[in-house]
Amino acid sequence: MSEAQVTQETTQYQEINDLLSKNKHYKEGFVTTTAVETFEKGLNEAVIRAISAKKNEPQWMLDFRLKAFAHWQTLEEPHWAKAEYEPLDYQDYSYYSAPECGACSEGACSTESEETIDPEVAKAFAALGVPIQGEDSNVAVDAIFDSISVSTTKREELAKLGIIFCSFSEAVQDYPELVQKYLGTVVPYHDNYFAALNSAVASDGTFVYIPEGVRSPIDLSTYFRINEAKTGQFERTILIAEKGSYVSYLEGCSAPVRDTYQLHAAVVEVIVHEDAEVKYSTVQNWYPGDEDCEGGILNFVTKRGICEGKNSKLSWTQAETGSAITWKYPSCVLKGDNSIGEFYSVALTNRRQQADTGTKMIHIGKNTRSTIISKGLSAGKSDNTYRGLVKIAPSAEGARNFTQCDSMLIGDQCGAHTFPYIEVENASAQVEHEATTSRIGEDQLFYCQQRGISEQDAISMIVNGFCKEVFSELPLEFAQEAEELLAISLEGSVG
Amino acid sequence: MTTLSSSTRESKPLVKKFSPVVKAAMEHYAQLSDDLNKASDHENVVSLRQKAKQLFLQEGFPTRRDEDWGYTKLTNFVQTHYRLEGLSQITLADIQKFLPSYPATRIVMVDGWFSESLSDDLSVLPKGVSVESIDDILEIPASMDKLIGPQTQIDKEPFGVLNTMLLSDGYFLQVSRNTTVELPIFVLNVQTQNQHVSNLRNRIIIEQNAEATVVESYVSLTPEQNEEFSGLTNVVSEIEVGQDARFNQVVVQAQAERSYYFANQFVYQASRSVFNTLYSGTGSLTSRHQNHLQMDGEHIESIQNSACYASGEQIMDSRTYTEHNEVNGVSQQLHKYVLDDSAIGVFNGMIKVARAAQKTDGQMDNKNLLLSNSAQMDTKPQLEIYADDVKCSHGSATGQINKDQVFYLQARGIPKAQAIRMITEAFLLEPVEDIRNPEIGKWVSAILSQKLNG
């Protein structure tokens, strides 16, 4: 390459980077001030007992927490992901924070009703566009503010169908036998470092139970909001779909702009029984931090579902645009014969964000099928990594997997990486993996511009086309939101 | 408890712990290194081995907990302590069956030692080509520099460290500027003693605008079909391909069923050079062939292929690490495995594209055919990309024989068993097509077909 060309390219990217650095659009970055009850920073057995007491939990739940905590102490913080971060000081976080309400301080959270929502909190959710008052929206919402669930809408309607949709803490009180039966069955407390931590200090989360033969008429959704500085959010979500049922579940999240890293270590367990289908969609828009991603959310999430019964289906769809560091591998254990696992993902990193995300497909049952479509977009100085495992056990006669990982680089300061692990132990299985890397070609841009489309729109078009296969899997409103998010996150990435 | 995070951080083991079996094996090889040093009076060599020994005693043999060794277990390997002794006496008649069908310059290494009597007369090689044994080079302390290339990478490989620690013999090939070596150089590495280690350190320098072809063959000469025969071959090769130079290499590993083979090739390519290598693996209980390729210049081309057939309890591991460091590099890879019985195939490939390496074209394909339900394939095709204007892709597919293809052939009157054989053979031989020299290509194909058809 000639020197002139080099300088030309440098200036071109300089421009891009300048524009990128101006891009501070994190409209969800406001802070809510309200009376809160926050635990002192620090983590020890007393804190765990206090969390449990606060939630008025039965003995078995406390035992589960303590067992997990004891195990967590023997573990080492994992640093194998392709992301660089300083070891976290777990004593510098608070492990419980909740808006104060009369009911809470008396330790009877379970009786909390919509009337008791702190107006400030309600305002925050209204600003985020989350319908927590159960207005005439087409979706049931569980809104989680720091450590607790503040409101769950449309419960009565759903209850008529036998669907249980409530916060995790309520479920522990009201449906202990169900929680006990499923808690830790998909993600055991000793699964990994962050799962152990979550099991020990689990704050709140959502509990969904779809009874046999019921199709949930509306989408169920949870919105996570971290508000307090220096707190960790450790929600635990359990979703059970009984025989022949169907549910579409959505998850969204955001956090205010802070200057220190906040920790989010969630665990999601999904159990899909015979002939049931679960669609699990996530739009992750945690605060990514400032230009250097200082102060963003550290998103260390363990999501796993098991297709327990025959012909069951679990589909993960995710649009990841936020967080300073993402460490997340939604997985499917395909145990039932003919069960299907799907993973559709768009991950966008900008500035200095680091995402190490992907999936695991464990084929155990006969004729199990899985599809992985992963689209990674890197811009700025970010690193975007796909890491996935496809394992075909010897018992998985006739299993089938198709994996496609496409990466797009926007600018020459970013990185796109693909680390697939493929383990095949059955000869009748058919496993395919493809990966490509590309960028937005100058000729593509030129073509669009020639037809009167501005450069910005052209990029948006190309990127949306690149991600289309995944967006088409998202529920309609979510797909729109994801597209908009992508546009905002990419705004100004080319001059 | 208050300093939990710091204590978890510090608890990272600085001193590795080893099981008694591994420890015993490590001490055995350390002893071999000491024995070599006692017999040597060259300070440089002694200190080189000693440094490696220290590192080896610290790092030891990898376990399945090591990310790079998760699929390649060494539990059987460490149970046997391989000896290191002198050259055993065999005759040309003994190795006749291993010699190639095409004309070539012959170098023979027996149990890891250069055999002058079995090799061609190396003093009459064409102008511009020189071959020396490493043992001879070690005799002259001043020529040590010639032997030792950039060491850092070797130290990261456990078997590289072991190799330096037991540094004894190998061959040194140098092709000077503008020289084209017409005849292929055929290096026969033969194991003759049971439970013996062949420790080979090779160095190849292809100077500017030169061209050479090297065929390395690894075999075992087993007395009276001794099925328990087990030899260890541990090779480290450092290959420099100069500007505009072309280097073709074929490595054929067909050692005895219970032997072990570990090879690390470190290849450095300069601008506009071409490197073409094929690894054909059929032998050994556990084998691992690794290419570490650095493409340190513009317009470099590289082809890295492998064709592996494993049956029984074999573990067959082939891996590549390709670094594109400058613009306009082209790298191509095709790795094919056919696995029968309870064999385990392992492929691990990494293409790393540095920020400066714009206009890179990197292609990596891994295709595997499982013939038995207890066979297993573990593959990790990886990309790590820091430049945006690149074309990089990898693909991996694992499956069984396509029934439609068998039916197609049956419909044309070919019996089923033969149809399956034909398809399997055609599948396995595809990577061989990239060999430039047709005679070598035929010879490799014959070895693979013979093994495949029992």
Short mmCIF file of N, CA and C in Angstrom, two decimals, chain A residues 12-136:
data_model
loop_
_atom_site.label_atom_id
_atom_site.label_comp_id
_atom_site.label_asym_id
_atom_site.label_seq_id
_atom_site.Cartn_x
_atom_site.Cartn_y
_atom_site.Cartn_z
N GLN A 12 -9.61 9.09 6.88
CA GLN A 12 -10.99 8.63 6.75
C GLN A 12 -11.48 8.05 8.07
N TYR A 13 -10.63 7.20 8.67
CA TYR A 13 -11.03 6.58 9.92
C TYR A 13 -10.99 7.57 11.08
N GLN A 14 -10.07 8.53 10.96
CA GLN A 14 -10.01 9.56 11.99
C GLN A 14 -11.38 10.22 12.10
N GLU A 15 -11.90 10.53 10.95
CA GLU A 15 -13.21 11.17 10.89
C GLU A 15 -14.27 10.30 11.57
N ILE A 16 -14.22 9.04 11.21
CA ILE A 16 -15.19 8.11 11.79
C ILE A 16 -15.06 8.10 13.30
N ASN A 17 -13.82 8.03 13.74
CA ASN A 17 -13.60 7.93 15.17
C ASN A 17 -14.03 9.20 15.90
N ASP A 18 -13.77 10.34 15.25
CA ASP A 18 -14.21 11.59 15.85
C ASP A 18 -15.71 11.58 16.06
N LEU A 19 -16.38 11.15 15.02
CA LEU A 19 -17.83 11.13 15.10
C LEU A 19 -18.32 10.14 16.14
N LEU A 20 -17.63 9.01 16.16
CA LEU A 20 -18.03 7.99 17.13
C LEU A 20 -17.89 8.50 18.55
N SER A 21 -16.79 9.26 18.75
CA SER A 21 -16.54 9.70 20.12
C SER A 21 -17.58 10.73 20.56
N LYS A 22 -18.19 11.41 19.59
CA LYS A 22 -19.23 12.38 19.95
C LYS A 22 -20.53 11.68 20.31
N ASN A 23 -20.60 10.45 19.89
CA ASN A 23 -21.85 9.71 20.06
C ASN A 23 -22.04 9.30 21.52
N LYS A 24 -22.80 10.10 22.21
CA LYS A 24 -23.00 9.78 23.63
C LYS A 24 -24.46 9.49 23.91
N HIS A 25 -25.12 8.99 22.90
CA HIS A 25 -26.55 8.74 23.00
C HIS A 25 -26.82 7.59 23.92
N TYR A 26 -26.92 7.81 25.17
CA TYR A 26 -27.45 6.72 25.96
C TYR A 26 -28.62 7.32 26.70
N LYS A 27 -29.76 7.32 26.02
CA LYS A 27 -30.89 8.08 26.53
C LYS A 27 -31.47 7.48 27.80
N GLU A 28 -31.07 6.23 28.09
CA GLU A 28 -31.58 5.59 29.29
C GLU A 28 -30.70 5.91 30.50
N GLY A 29 -29.75 6.86 30.30
CA GLY A 29 -28.73 7.06 31.32
C GLY A 29 -29.09 7.94 32.50
N PHE A 30 -30.37 8.24 32.71
CA PHE A 30 -30.74 9.11 33.83
C PHE A 30 -30.75 8.34 35.15
N VAL A 31 -30.68 9.10 36.23
CA VAL A 31 -30.67 8.49 37.57
C VAL A 31 -31.98 8.80 38.27
N THR A 32 -32.52 7.85 38.97
CA THR A 32 -33.74 8.08 39.74
C THR A 32 -33.34 8.29 41.19
N THR A 33 -33.83 9.39 41.78
CA THR A 33 -33.54 9.58 43.20
C THR A 33 -34.79 9.29 43.99
N THR A 34 -34.70 8.37 44.83
CA THR A 34 -35.83 8.00 45.66
C THR A 34 -35.26 7.40 46.94
N ALA A 35 -36.11 7.31 47.94
CA ALA A 35 -35.64 6.70 49.18
C ALA A 35 -35.34 5.24 48.91
N VAL A 36 -34.13 4.86 49.19
CA VAL A 36 -33.81 3.46 48.96
C VAL A 36 -33.20 2.86 50.21
N GLU A 37 -33.33 1.59 50.27
CA GLU A 37 -32.66 0.88 51.33
C GLU A 37 -31.56 0.08 50.67
N THR A 38 -30.33 0.41 51.00
CA THR A 38 -29.21 -0.29 50.38
C THR A 38 -28.34 -0.89 51.48
N PHE A 39 -27.96 -2.12 51.28
CA PHE A 39 -27.07 -2.76 52.25
C PHE A 39 -25.69 -2.14 52.18
N GLU A 40 -24.99 -2.23 53.29
CA GLU A 40 -23.58 -1.82 53.31
C GLU A 40 -22.84 -2.65 52.26
N LYS A 41 -21.79 -2.04 51.71
CA LYS A 41 -20.96 -2.79 50.76
C LYS A 41 -20.34 -3.99 51.47
N GLY A 42 -20.11 -5.01 50.72
CA GLY A 42 -19.43 -6.16 51.32
C GLY A 42 -20.21 -7.42 51.11
N LEU A 43 -19.47 -8.52 51.18
CA LEU A 43 -20.10 -9.82 50.95
C LEU A 43 -19.55 -10.82 51.95
N ASN A 44 -20.42 -11.33 52.78
CA ASN A 44 -20.04 -12.43 53.68
C ASN A 44 -21.32 -13.17 54.05
N GLU A 45 -21.17 -14.17 54.87
CA GLU A 45 -22.31 -15.01 55.18
C GLU A 45 -23.44 -14.20 55.82
N ALA A 46 -23.06 -13.22 56.63
CA ALA A 46 -24.07 -12.41 57.31
C ALA A 46 -24.93 -11.67 56.29
N VAL A 47 -24.28 -11.17 55.22
CA VAL A 47 -25.01 -10.45 54.18
C VAL A 47 -26.02 -11.39 53.53
N ILE A 48 -25.59 -12.60 53.29
CA ILE A 48 -26.48 -13.56 52.63
C ILE A 48 -27.67 -13.89 53.53
N ARG A 49 -27.38 -14.08 54.80
CA ARG A 49 -28.47 -14.33 55.75
C ARG A 49 -29.42 -13.13 55.80
N ALA A 50 -28.84 -11.93 55.72
CA ALA A 50 -29.66 -10.72 55.77
C ALA A 50 -30.56 -10.61 54.54
N ILE A 51 -30.01 -10.93 53.37
CA ILE A 51 -30.82 -10.87 52.14
C ILE A 51 -31.98 -11.84 52.29
N SER A 52 -31.65 -13.02 52.74
CA SER A 52 -32.66 -14.06 52.87
C SER A 52 -33.73 -13.65 53.88
N ALA A 53 -33.27 -13.04 54.98
CA ALA A 53 -34.22 -12.62 56.02
C ALA A 53 -35.12 -11.51 55.49
N LYS A 54 -34.49 -10.58 54.77
CA LYS A 54 -35.20 -9.46 54.18
C LYS A 54 -36.36 -9.96 53.33
N LYS A 55 -36.11 -11.04 52.64
CA LYS A 55 -37.12 -11.59 51.74
C LYS A 55 -37.98 -12.63 52.43
N ASN A 56 -37.73 -12.78 53.73
CA ASN A 56 -38.57 -13.69 54.50
C ASN A 56 -38.59 -15.09 53.91
N GLU A 57 -37.41 -15.55 53.54
CA GLU A 57 -37.34 -16.81 52.80
C GLU A 57 -37.37 -18.03 53.72
N PRO A 58 -37.88 -19.12 53.19
CA PRO A 58 -37.86 -20.37 53.96
C PRO A 58 -36.42 -20.90 54.10
N GLN A 59 -36.27 -21.84 55.01
CA GLN A 59 -34.95 -22.38 55.32
C GLN A 59 -34.25 -22.97 54.09
N TRP A 60 -35.00 -23.70 53.23
CA TRP A 60 -34.34 -24.37 52.10
C TRP A 60 -33.68 -23.39 51.15
N MET A 61 -34.29 -22.22 51.05
CA MET A 61 -33.71 -21.21 50.15
C MET A 61 -32.41 -20.67 50.75
N LEU A 62 -32.45 -20.45 52.04
CA LEU A 62 -31.24 -19.97 52.71
C LEU A 62 -30.13 -21.01 52.61
N ASP A 63 -30.50 -22.26 52.79
CA ASP A 63 -29.50 -23.33 52.67
C ASP A 63 -28.87 -23.35 51.29
N PHE A 64 -29.73 -23.16 50.28
CA PHE A 64 -29.25 -23.14 48.89
C PHE A 64 -28.23 -22.01 48.71
N ARG A 65 -28.57 -20.86 49.25
CA ARG A 65 -27.68 -19.69 49.15
C ARG A 65 -26.35 -19.97 49.84
N LEU A 66 -26.42 -20.50 51.05
CA LEU A 66 -25.19 -20.69 51.83
C LEU A 66 -24.29 -21.74 51.17
N LYS A 67 -24.92 -22.78 50.63
CA LYS A 67 -24.17 -23.83 49.97
C LYS A 67 -23.42 -23.22 48.76
N ALA A 68 -24.16 -22.39 48.01
CA ALA A 68 -23.57 -21.76 46.84
C ALA A 68 -22.44 -20.83 47.24
N PHE A 69 -22.65 -20.09 48.32
CA PHE A 69 -21.63 -19.14 48.77
C PHE A 69 -20.35 -19.87 49.19
N ALA A 70 -20.55 -20.95 49.94
CA ALA A 70 -19.39 -21.73 50.38
C ALA A 70 -18.60 -22.23 49.16
N HIS A 71 -19.36 -22.63 48.13
CA HIS A 71 -18.67 -23.13 46.94
C HIS A 71 -17.98 -22.00 46.18
N TRP A 72 -18.67 -20.86 46.12
CA TRP A 72 -18.13 -19.72 45.38
C TRP A 72 -16.76 -19.31 45.93
N GLN A 73 -16.65 -19.40 47.26
CA GLN A 73 -15.39 -18.99 47.89
C GLN A 73 -14.21 -19.86 47.46
N THR A 74 -14.50 -21.06 46.99
CA THR A 74 -13.41 -21.94 46.57
C THR A 74 -13.03 -21.69 45.12
N LEU A 75 -13.81 -20.85 44.42
CA LEU A 75 -13.58 -20.67 42.98
C LEU A 75 -12.71 -19.45 42.70
N GLU A 76 -12.21 -19.45 41.48
CA GLU A 76 -11.39 -18.33 41.03
C GLU A 76 -12.14 -17.57 39.94
N GLU A 77 -12.00 -16.27 39.95
CA GLU A 77 -12.66 -15.47 38.92
C GLU A 77 -12.14 -15.88 37.54
N PRO A 78 -13.04 -16.22 36.63
CA PRO A 78 -12.57 -16.66 35.31
C PRO A 78 -12.09 -15.48 34.46
N HIS A 79 -10.99 -15.69 33.77
CA HIS A 79 -10.50 -14.64 32.88
C HIS A 79 -10.18 -15.18 31.50
N TRP A 80 -10.84 -16.27 31.13
CA TRP A 80 -10.53 -16.88 29.84
C TRP A 80 -11.21 -16.18 28.69
N ALA A 81 -12.23 -15.39 28.96
CA ALA A 81 -12.94 -14.73 27.87
C ALA A 81 -12.00 -13.74 27.18
N LYS A 82 -12.31 -13.43 25.93
CA LYS A 82 -11.47 -12.48 25.21
C LYS A 82 -11.89 -11.07 25.58
N ALA A 83 -11.68 -10.72 26.82
CA ALA A 83 -12.02 -9.40 27.33
C ALA A 83 -11.05 -9.12 28.46
N GLU A 84 -10.56 -7.92 28.49
CA GLU A 84 -9.62 -7.61 29.56
C GLU A 84 -10.29 -6.77 30.62
N TYR A 85 -10.20 -7.19 31.83
CA TYR A 85 -10.74 -6.39 32.92
C TYR A 85 -9.97 -6.71 34.18
N GLU A 86 -9.92 -5.71 35.04
CA GLU A 86 -9.25 -5.88 36.32
C GLU A 86 -10.09 -6.85 37.14
N PRO A 87 -9.45 -7.65 37.96
CA PRO A 87 -10.23 -8.50 38.85
C PRO A 87 -11.17 -7.62 39.68
N LEU A 88 -12.37 -8.09 39.87
CA LEU A 88 -13.36 -7.29 40.58
C LEU A 88 -13.14 -7.41 42.09
N ASP A 89 -13.47 -6.32 42.78
CA ASP A 89 -13.43 -6.37 44.24
C ASP A 89 -14.87 -6.59 44.72
N TYR A 90 -15.16 -7.83 45.06
CA TYR A 90 -16.54 -8.17 45.39
C TYR A 90 -17.00 -7.56 46.72
N GLN A 91 -16.02 -7.07 47.48
CA GLN A 91 -16.39 -6.42 48.74
C GLN A 91 -16.82 -4.98 48.52
N ASP A 92 -16.58 -4.47 47.32
CA ASP A 92 -16.87 -3.08 47.05
C ASP A 92 -18.26 -2.89 46.44
N TYR A 93 -19.05 -3.95 46.43
CA TYR A 93 -20.40 -3.83 45.91
C TYR A 93 -21.40 -4.01 47.04
N SER A 94 -22.58 -3.42 46.82
CA SER A 94 -23.66 -3.69 47.76
C SER A 94 -24.52 -4.78 47.12
N TYR A 95 -24.97 -5.71 47.94
CA TYR A 95 -25.68 -6.85 47.37
C TYR A 95 -27.20 -6.79 47.55
N TYR A 96 -27.67 -5.66 48.06
CA TYR A 96 -29.12 -5.52 48.15
C TYR A 96 -29.46 -4.04 48.13
N SER A 97 -30.35 -3.67 47.25
CA SER A 97 -30.81 -2.29 47.21
C SER A 97 -32.23 -2.30 46.70
N ALA A 98 -33.10 -1.59 47.40
CA ALA A 98 -34.49 -1.58 46.98
C ALA A 98 -35.13 -0.26 47.33
N PRO A 99 -36.04 0.22 46.48
CA PRO A 99 -36.78 1.43 46.84
C PRO A 99 -37.55 1.13 48.12
N GLU A 100 -37.55 2.09 49.03
CA GLU A 100 -38.21 1.81 50.30
C GLU A 100 -39.71 1.89 50.17
N CYS A 101 -40.39 0.93 50.67
CA CYS A 101 -41.82 1.03 50.77
C CYS A 101 -42.23 0.43 52.10
N GLY A 102 -43.36 0.85 52.56
CA GLY A 102 -43.79 0.41 53.87
C GLY A 102 -43.74 -1.10 54.00
N ALA A 103 -44.26 -1.75 53.01
CA ALA A 103 -44.36 -3.19 53.06
C ALA A 103 -42.99 -3.83 53.20
N CYS A 104 -42.04 -3.27 52.43
CA CYS A 104 -40.71 -3.86 52.41
C CYS A 104 -40.05 -3.84 53.78
N SER A 105 -40.10 -2.68 54.41
CA SER A 105 -39.35 -2.57 55.65
C SER A 105 -39.94 -3.46 56.73
N GLU A 106 -41.18 -3.85 56.55
CA GLU A 106 -41.75 -4.79 57.51
C GLU A 106 -41.42 -6.23 57.12
N GLY A 107 -40.71 -6.34 56.03
CA GLY A 107 -40.28 -7.68 55.62
C GLY A 107 -41.41 -8.51 55.05
N ALA A 108 -42.35 -7.85 54.43
CA ALA A 108 -43.46 -8.61 53.86
C ALA A 108 -43.67 -8.20 52.42
N CYS A 109 -42.62 -8.32 51.66
CA CYS A 109 -42.65 -7.86 50.28
C CYS A 109 -43.73 -8.51 49.46
N SER A 110 -44.08 -9.71 49.84
CA SER A 110 -44.99 -10.48 49.01
C SER A 110 -46.38 -9.84 48.92
N THR A 111 -46.68 -8.98 49.85
CA THR A 111 -48.00 -8.38 49.81
C THR A 111 -48.01 -7.09 49.01
N GLU A 112 -46.87 -6.76 48.51
CA GLU A 112 -46.74 -5.51 47.76
C GLU A 112 -47.71 -5.47 46.59
N SER A 113 -48.32 -4.35 46.39
CA SER A 113 -49.25 -4.26 45.27
C SER A 113 -48.91 -3.03 44.44
N GLU A 114 -49.61 -2.87 43.35
CA GLU A 114 -49.27 -1.79 42.43
C GLU A 114 -49.36 -0.41 43.08
N GLU A 115 -50.27 -0.27 44.03
CA GLU A 115 -50.46 1.03 44.65
C GLU A 115 -49.19 1.51 45.36
N THR A 116 -48.36 0.56 45.80
CA THR A 116 -47.23 0.97 46.62
C THR A 116 -45.99 1.32 45.80
N ILE A 117 -46.11 1.33 44.50
CA ILE A 117 -44.93 1.67 43.70
C ILE A 117 -44.51 3.10 44.01
N ASP A 118 -43.27 3.26 44.28
CA ASP A 118 -42.69 4.57 44.52
C ASP A 118 -42.93 5.41 43.27
N PRO A 119 -43.49 6.61 43.42
CA PRO A 119 -43.78 7.42 42.22
C PRO A 119 -42.54 7.70 41.38
N GLU A 120 -41.40 7.87 42.06
CA GLU A 120 -40.16 8.14 41.32
C GLU A 120 -39.79 6.94 40.43
N VAL A 121 -39.97 5.78 41.01
CA VAL A 121 -39.66 4.56 40.26
C VAL A 121 -40.62 4.42 39.10
N ALA A 122 -41.89 4.70 39.37
CA ALA A 122 -42.89 4.62 38.32
C ALA A 122 -42.53 5.57 37.19
N LYS A 123 -42.06 6.78 37.58
CA LYS A 123 -41.66 7.77 36.59
C LYS A 123 -40.52 7.23 35.73
N ALA A 124 -39.57 6.60 36.42
CA ALA A 124 -38.41 6.06 35.70
C ALA A 124 -38.85 5.06 34.64
N PHE A 125 -39.75 4.17 35.02
CA PHE A 125 -40.18 3.17 34.05
C PHE A 125 -41.00 3.80 32.93
N ALA A 126 -41.79 4.84 33.31
CA ALA A 126 -42.56 5.52 32.28
C ALA A 126 -41.61 6.15 31.26
N ALA A 127 -40.52 6.75 31.79
CA ALA A 127 -39.54 7.37 30.89
C ALA A 127 -38.89 6.34 29.98
N LEU A 128 -38.75 5.15 30.48
CA LEU A 128 -38.14 4.09 29.69
C LEU A 128 -39.14 3.45 28.72
N GLY A 129 -40.41 3.87 28.89
CA GLY A 129 -41.44 3.32 28.02
C GLY A 129 -41.87 1.92 28.40
N VAL A 130 -41.71 1.60 29.69
CA VAL A 130 -42.13 0.27 30.13
C VAL A 130 -43.50 0.39 30.80
N PRO A 131 -44.49 -0.27 30.29
CA PRO A 131 -45.85 -0.12 30.83
C PRO A 131 -46.05 -0.93 32.11
N ILE A 132 -45.67 -0.33 33.26
CA ILE A 132 -45.78 -1.12 34.48
C ILE A 132 -47.14 -1.00 35.16
N GLN A 133 -47.98 -0.09 34.66
CA GLN A 133 -49.28 0.05 35.30
C GLN A 133 -50.32 -0.84 34.62
N GLY A 134 -49.86 -1.67 33.74
CA GLY A 134 -50.79 -2.58 33.09
C GLY A 134 -51.77 -1.87 32.18
N GLU A 135 -51.32 -0.71 31.60
CA GLU A 135 -52.17 -0.01 30.64
C GLU A 135 -52.54 -0.99 29.54
N ASP A 136 -53.21 -0.46 28.55
CA ASP A 136 -53.73 -1.41 27.56
C ASP A 136 -52.65 -1.95 26.61
#
